[in-house]
């Protein structure tokens, strides 16, 4: 079969200058090798967020567990049901025990008691009489009759000072007086006969009177050389001996009368009107812890403006020298006694800016009350207003409760 020469048509071409080529679908975009895929970025963000949330939850549970505990209590309350033990502990007992039930406390039931109204004070023992024996003249001691710590009677000679000069002056003055007396007698005779004037006689008589007065002064000076006990008492210690030269004002010894003794003390000014002469006070000697009864015999008319106290003095017989002058004593002055006093323990009374208060218990709840106090001691305080017999006053747990808190009285 003969081959026919056929002409193959050339492919059709498009002129780029006249007709644009048809648009084709763009090839799929290839990811940039330098940019991470978006799916990896989202996974990393979720991981960081989860770590932050976990850290916050850990901090909350570690350092702020209150909400968790509250949620647990709420769950317990729901589980226990209304009126159950958990509900009672979490709800009603929330105030008194911080959510753990009523606070156990101890109370004191107020009752009427006997109370002695007395004033306590500190005092000192004073001798009934006391004097420092001194020399009024200068000279040497020629005799010494002082026995230290021994009793002497009134007027007994204690010591004497050399008085030779005074004695000589007295003898001289006695001679002058004798002369002046003779002159006065002769002048009186002449006056009676009117040989002299009255003025001349008066001059002679005046000389006699003056000499007699000088003699009395010399005798008084001589008496100072012999020192005697002004009253009966007990002598103190001395450093003087025979031959010691003393000057005027030199202290030789002391003399004290210690039977009886005085008790010097002071009471607060508000009790000044309650103290009367004749009241009996109880005196406690700190050295021996023995008590003695003394009687008030003098009250100072003025209150001390510095200490605002009333000075008072009592006297004790001290027959056996029980109290020594200078000793420190405690004095209790009884002002009266009552049989219906209300007293509470000292720890139950709370001082405040406006007064005092106590915490009472009513229906298992704490209720504060304002009170007025009276006599107080180391253990109890008298309540004059604000309480009644039968009230229960807190003794413990005072710092842990607030008004309205539930408490449980310990048996």
XYZ file of C-alpha atoms in Angstrom, residues 1-2 12 237 271 279 283 328 360 387:
10
model
C 0.000 0.000 0.000
C 1.515 3.139 -1.045
C -1.100 25.722 17.340
C 26.087 53.210 172.519
C -10.291 56.717 154.561
C -9.465 52.360 167.051
C 0.587 45.346 163.854
C 9.377 48.076 159.891
C -20.432 36.210 132.806
C -23.418 41.386 139.838
